[in-house]
Short mmCIF file of C-alpha atoms and ligand atoms in Angstrom, two decimals:
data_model
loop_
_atom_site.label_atom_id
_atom_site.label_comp_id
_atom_site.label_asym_id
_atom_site.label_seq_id
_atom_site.Cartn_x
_atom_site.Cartn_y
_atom_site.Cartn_z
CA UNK A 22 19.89 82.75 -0.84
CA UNK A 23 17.62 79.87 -0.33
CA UNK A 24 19.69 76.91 1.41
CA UNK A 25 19.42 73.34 0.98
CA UNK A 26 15.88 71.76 0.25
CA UNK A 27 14.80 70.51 4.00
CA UNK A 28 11.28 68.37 4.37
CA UNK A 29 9.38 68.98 6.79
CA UNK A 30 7.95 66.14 9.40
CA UNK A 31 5.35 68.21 11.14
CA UNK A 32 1.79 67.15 11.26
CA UNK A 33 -0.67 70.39 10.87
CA UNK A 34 -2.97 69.06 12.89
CA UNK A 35 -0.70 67.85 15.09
CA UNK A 36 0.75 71.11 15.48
CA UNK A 37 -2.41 73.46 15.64
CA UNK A 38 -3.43 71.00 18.63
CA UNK A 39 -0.56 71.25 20.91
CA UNK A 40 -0.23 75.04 20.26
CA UNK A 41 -4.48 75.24 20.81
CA UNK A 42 -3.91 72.90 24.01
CA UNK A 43 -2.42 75.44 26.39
CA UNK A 44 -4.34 78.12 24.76
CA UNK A 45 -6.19 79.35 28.22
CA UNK A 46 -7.98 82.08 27.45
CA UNK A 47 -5.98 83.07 24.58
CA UNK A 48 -8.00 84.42 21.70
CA UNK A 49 -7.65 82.83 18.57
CA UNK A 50 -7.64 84.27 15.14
CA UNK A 51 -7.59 81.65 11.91
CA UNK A 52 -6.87 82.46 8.84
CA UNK A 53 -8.85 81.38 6.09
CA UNK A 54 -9.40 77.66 5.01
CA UNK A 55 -6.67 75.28 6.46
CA UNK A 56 -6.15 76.90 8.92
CA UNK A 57 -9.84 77.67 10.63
CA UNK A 58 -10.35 73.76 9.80
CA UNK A 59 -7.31 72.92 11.73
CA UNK A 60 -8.37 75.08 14.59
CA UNK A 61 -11.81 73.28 14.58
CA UNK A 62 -10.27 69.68 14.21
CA UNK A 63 -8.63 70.99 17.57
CA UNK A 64 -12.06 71.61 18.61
CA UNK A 65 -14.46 74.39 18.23
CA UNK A 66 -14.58 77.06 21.19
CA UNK A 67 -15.99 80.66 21.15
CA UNK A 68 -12.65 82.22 21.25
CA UNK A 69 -11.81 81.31 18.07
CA UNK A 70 -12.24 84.04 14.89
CA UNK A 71 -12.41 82.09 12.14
CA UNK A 72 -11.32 84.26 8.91
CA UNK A 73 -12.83 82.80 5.70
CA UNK A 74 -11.98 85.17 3.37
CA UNK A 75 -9.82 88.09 3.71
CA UNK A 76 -7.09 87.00 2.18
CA UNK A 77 -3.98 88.65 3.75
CA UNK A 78 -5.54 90.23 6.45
CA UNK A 79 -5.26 87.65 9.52
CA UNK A 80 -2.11 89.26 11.49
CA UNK A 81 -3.47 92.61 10.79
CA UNK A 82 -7.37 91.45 12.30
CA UNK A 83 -4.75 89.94 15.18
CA UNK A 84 -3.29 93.69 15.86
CA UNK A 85 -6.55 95.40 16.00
CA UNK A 86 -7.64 92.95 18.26
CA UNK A 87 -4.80 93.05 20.38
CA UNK A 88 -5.06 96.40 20.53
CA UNK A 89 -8.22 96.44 21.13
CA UNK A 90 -7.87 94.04 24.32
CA UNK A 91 -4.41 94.99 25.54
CA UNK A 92 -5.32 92.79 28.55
CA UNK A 93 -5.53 89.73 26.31
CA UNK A 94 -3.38 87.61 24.37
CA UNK A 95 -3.74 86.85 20.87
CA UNK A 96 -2.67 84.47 18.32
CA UNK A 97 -3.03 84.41 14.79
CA UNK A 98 -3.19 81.18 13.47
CA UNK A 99 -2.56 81.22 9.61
CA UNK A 100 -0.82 80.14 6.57
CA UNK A 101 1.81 80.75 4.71
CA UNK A 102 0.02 81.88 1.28
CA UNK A 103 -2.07 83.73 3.34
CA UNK A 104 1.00 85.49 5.70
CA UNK A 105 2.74 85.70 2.19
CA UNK A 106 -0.46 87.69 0.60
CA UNK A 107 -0.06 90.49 3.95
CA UNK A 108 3.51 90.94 4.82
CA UNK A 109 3.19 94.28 5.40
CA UNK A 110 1.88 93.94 8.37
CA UNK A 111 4.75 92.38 9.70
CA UNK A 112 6.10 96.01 9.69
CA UNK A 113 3.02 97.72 11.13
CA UNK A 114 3.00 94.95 13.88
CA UNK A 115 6.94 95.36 14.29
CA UNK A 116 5.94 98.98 14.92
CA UNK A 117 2.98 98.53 17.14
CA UNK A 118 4.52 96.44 19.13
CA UNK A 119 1.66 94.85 20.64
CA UNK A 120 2.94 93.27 23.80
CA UNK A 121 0.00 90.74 23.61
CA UNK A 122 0.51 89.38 20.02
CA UNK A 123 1.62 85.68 19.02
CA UNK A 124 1.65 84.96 14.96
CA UNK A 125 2.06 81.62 13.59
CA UNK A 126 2.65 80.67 10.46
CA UNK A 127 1.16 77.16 9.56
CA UNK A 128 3.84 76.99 6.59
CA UNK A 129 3.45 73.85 4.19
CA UNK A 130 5.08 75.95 1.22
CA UNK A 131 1.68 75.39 -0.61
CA UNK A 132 -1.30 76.86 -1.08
CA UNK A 133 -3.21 74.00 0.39
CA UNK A 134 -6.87 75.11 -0.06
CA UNK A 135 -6.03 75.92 -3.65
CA UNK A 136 -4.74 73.17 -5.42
CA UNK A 137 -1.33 72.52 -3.39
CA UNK A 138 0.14 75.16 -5.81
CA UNK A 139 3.76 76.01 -4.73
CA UNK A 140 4.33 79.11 -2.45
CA UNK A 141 7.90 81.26 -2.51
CA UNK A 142 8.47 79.57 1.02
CA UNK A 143 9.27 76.73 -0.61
CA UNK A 144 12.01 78.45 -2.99
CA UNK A 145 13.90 80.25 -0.15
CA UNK A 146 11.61 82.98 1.08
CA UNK A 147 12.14 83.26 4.64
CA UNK A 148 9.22 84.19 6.82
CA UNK A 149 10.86 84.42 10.00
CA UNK A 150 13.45 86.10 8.77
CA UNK A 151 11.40 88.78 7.31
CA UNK A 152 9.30 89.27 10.94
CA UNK A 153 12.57 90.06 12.05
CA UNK A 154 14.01 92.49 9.62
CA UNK A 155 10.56 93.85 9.62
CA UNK A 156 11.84 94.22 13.64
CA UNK A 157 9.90 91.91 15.29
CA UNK A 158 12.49 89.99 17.56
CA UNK A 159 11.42 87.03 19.29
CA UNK A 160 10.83 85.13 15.48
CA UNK A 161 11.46 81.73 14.39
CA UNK A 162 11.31 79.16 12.22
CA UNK A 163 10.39 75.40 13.93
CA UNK A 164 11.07 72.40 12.07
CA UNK A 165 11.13 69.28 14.86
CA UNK A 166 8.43 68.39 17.57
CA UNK A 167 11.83 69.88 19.86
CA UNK A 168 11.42 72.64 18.76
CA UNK A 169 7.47 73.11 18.71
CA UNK A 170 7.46 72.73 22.43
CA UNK A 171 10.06 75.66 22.62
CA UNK A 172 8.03 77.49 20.76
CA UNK A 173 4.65 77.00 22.63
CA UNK A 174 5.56 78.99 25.58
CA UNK A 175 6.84 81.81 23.60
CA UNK A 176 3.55 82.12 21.57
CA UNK A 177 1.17 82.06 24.73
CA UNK A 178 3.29 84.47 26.73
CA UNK A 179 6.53 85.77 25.65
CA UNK A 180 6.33 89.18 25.45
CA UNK A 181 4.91 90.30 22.04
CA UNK A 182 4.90 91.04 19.44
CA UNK A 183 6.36 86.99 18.61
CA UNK A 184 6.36 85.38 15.21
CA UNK A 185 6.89 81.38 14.61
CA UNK A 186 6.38 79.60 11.17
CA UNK A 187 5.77 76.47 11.87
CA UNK A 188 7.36 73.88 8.89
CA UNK A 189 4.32 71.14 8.53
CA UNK A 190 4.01 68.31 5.62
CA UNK A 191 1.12 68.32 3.05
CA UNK A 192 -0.68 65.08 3.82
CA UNK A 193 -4.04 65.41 3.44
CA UNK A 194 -6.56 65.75 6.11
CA UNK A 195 -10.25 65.65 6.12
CA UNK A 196 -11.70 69.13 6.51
CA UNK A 197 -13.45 70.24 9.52
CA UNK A 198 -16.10 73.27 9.11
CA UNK A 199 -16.53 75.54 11.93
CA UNK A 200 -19.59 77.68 11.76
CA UNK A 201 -18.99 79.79 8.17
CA UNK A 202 -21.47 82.53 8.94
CA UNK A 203 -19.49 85.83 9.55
CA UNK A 204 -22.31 87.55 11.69
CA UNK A 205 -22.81 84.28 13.55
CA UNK A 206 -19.08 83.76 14.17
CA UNK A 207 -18.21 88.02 15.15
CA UNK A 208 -21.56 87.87 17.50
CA UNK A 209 -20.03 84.02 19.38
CA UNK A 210 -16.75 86.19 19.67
CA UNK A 211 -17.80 89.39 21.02
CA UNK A 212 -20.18 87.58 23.37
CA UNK A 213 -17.14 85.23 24.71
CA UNK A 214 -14.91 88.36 24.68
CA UNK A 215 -17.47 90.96 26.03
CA UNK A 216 -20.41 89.13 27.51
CA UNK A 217 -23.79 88.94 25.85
CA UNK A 218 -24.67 92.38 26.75
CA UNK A 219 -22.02 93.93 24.95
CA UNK A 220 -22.50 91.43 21.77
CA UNK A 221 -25.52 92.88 20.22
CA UNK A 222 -23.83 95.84 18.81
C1 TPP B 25 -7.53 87.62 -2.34
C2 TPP B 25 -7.65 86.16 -2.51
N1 TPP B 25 -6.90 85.52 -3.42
C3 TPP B 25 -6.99 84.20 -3.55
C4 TPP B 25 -7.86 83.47 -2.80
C5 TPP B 25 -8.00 81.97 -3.00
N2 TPP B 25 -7.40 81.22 -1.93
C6 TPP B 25 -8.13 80.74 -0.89
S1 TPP B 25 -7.21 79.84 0.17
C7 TPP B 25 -5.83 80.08 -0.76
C8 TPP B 25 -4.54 79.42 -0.39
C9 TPP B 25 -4.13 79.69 1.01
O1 TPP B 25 -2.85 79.16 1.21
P1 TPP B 25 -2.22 79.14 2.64
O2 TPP B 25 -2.52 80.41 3.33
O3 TPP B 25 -0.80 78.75 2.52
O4 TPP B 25 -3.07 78.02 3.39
P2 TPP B 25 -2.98 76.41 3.28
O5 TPP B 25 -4.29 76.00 2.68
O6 TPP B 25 -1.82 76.04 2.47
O7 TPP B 25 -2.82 75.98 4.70
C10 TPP B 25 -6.09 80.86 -1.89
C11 TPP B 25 -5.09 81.22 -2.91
C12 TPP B 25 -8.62 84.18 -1.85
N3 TPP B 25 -9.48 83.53 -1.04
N4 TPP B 25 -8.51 85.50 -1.71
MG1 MG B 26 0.09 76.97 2.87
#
């Protein structure tokens, strides 16, 4: 049952920084809209696969590239529409168990690109508490800047597969656009990842 109505305080950008901050060489997957802009307000770096369309599909492109690069760690970066759109991979990851995945939910209960239209994590739908019966263990919900820092460590290298929605406000903030073209962005990404040679495939 949904609880009583709690606001958030959370900045996105705020949040999306000091996760990005002690990134290292983490590889970065956005999903589309807010969330690629917030990655690129944090600033734009190679490592980052920005998603702009796809709806749905971010922790999945996470898990293939996690398993893809089980030396690497990998964090999906996306919102709460979109997480809401692909929750069935919550059980496929849960399954996988991919040592090296981090997912975090930016979750303003909106569909913020959209309109601000409400989202069911507004109404009681429980993100982190569906990673979790999905099976994926180390999940949690963060409300306070306490509980962000907790948090951090875990998503950069606890072991995986770890899930954290992230409760942020809707204030507006200007968008930031990060290169949009897909074969521009995949050939950055595999060069970064792979080294030119490998990137021309
Ligand atoms: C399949 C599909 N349906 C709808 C859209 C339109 N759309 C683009 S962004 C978005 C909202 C995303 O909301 P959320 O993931 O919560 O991100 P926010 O902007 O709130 O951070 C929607 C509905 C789309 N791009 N693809
Ligand atoms: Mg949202």
């Amino acid at each position: 049952m949904a609880g009583e109505p709690r606001a958030a305080v959370l900045g996105r950008r705020d949040v999306v920084a000091r996760i990005l901050r002690d990134r290292g060489d983490t590889l970065v997957v956005t999903g589309l809209g807010s969330t690629t802009w917030d990655a690129a307000a944090a600033g734009d770096h190679p490592g980052n696969f920005y998603l702009w369309g796809g709806m749905g599909g971010a922790a999945m492109t996470g898990l293939g590239l996690a398993r893809a690069q089980p030396g690497r760690r990998v964090l999906v970066i996306t919102g709460d529409g979109e997480m809401l759109m692909g929750l069935g991979s919550l059980a496929t990851i849960a399954v996988a168990a991919p040592a090296n995945l981090a997912i975090c939910v930016i979750d303003n209960q909106h569909y913020g690109e959209t309109g601000m239209q409400e989202t069911h994590t507004g109404h009681g739908a429980d993100l982190a508490g569906m990673a979790a019966a999905a099976g994926i263990g180390a999940s949690a919900t963060v409300w306070s800047a306490d509980e962000l820092e907790a948090a951090v460590p875990l998503l950069h290298a606890a072991p995986g597969p770890v899930f954290a929605a992230v409760k942020v406000t809707t204030d507006p903030v200007p968008m930031v656009l990060p290169e949009r073209d897909g074969a521009a962005i995949r050939v950055r990404f595999r060069d970064a990842l792979l080294g030119a040679a490998a990137a021309d495939g």
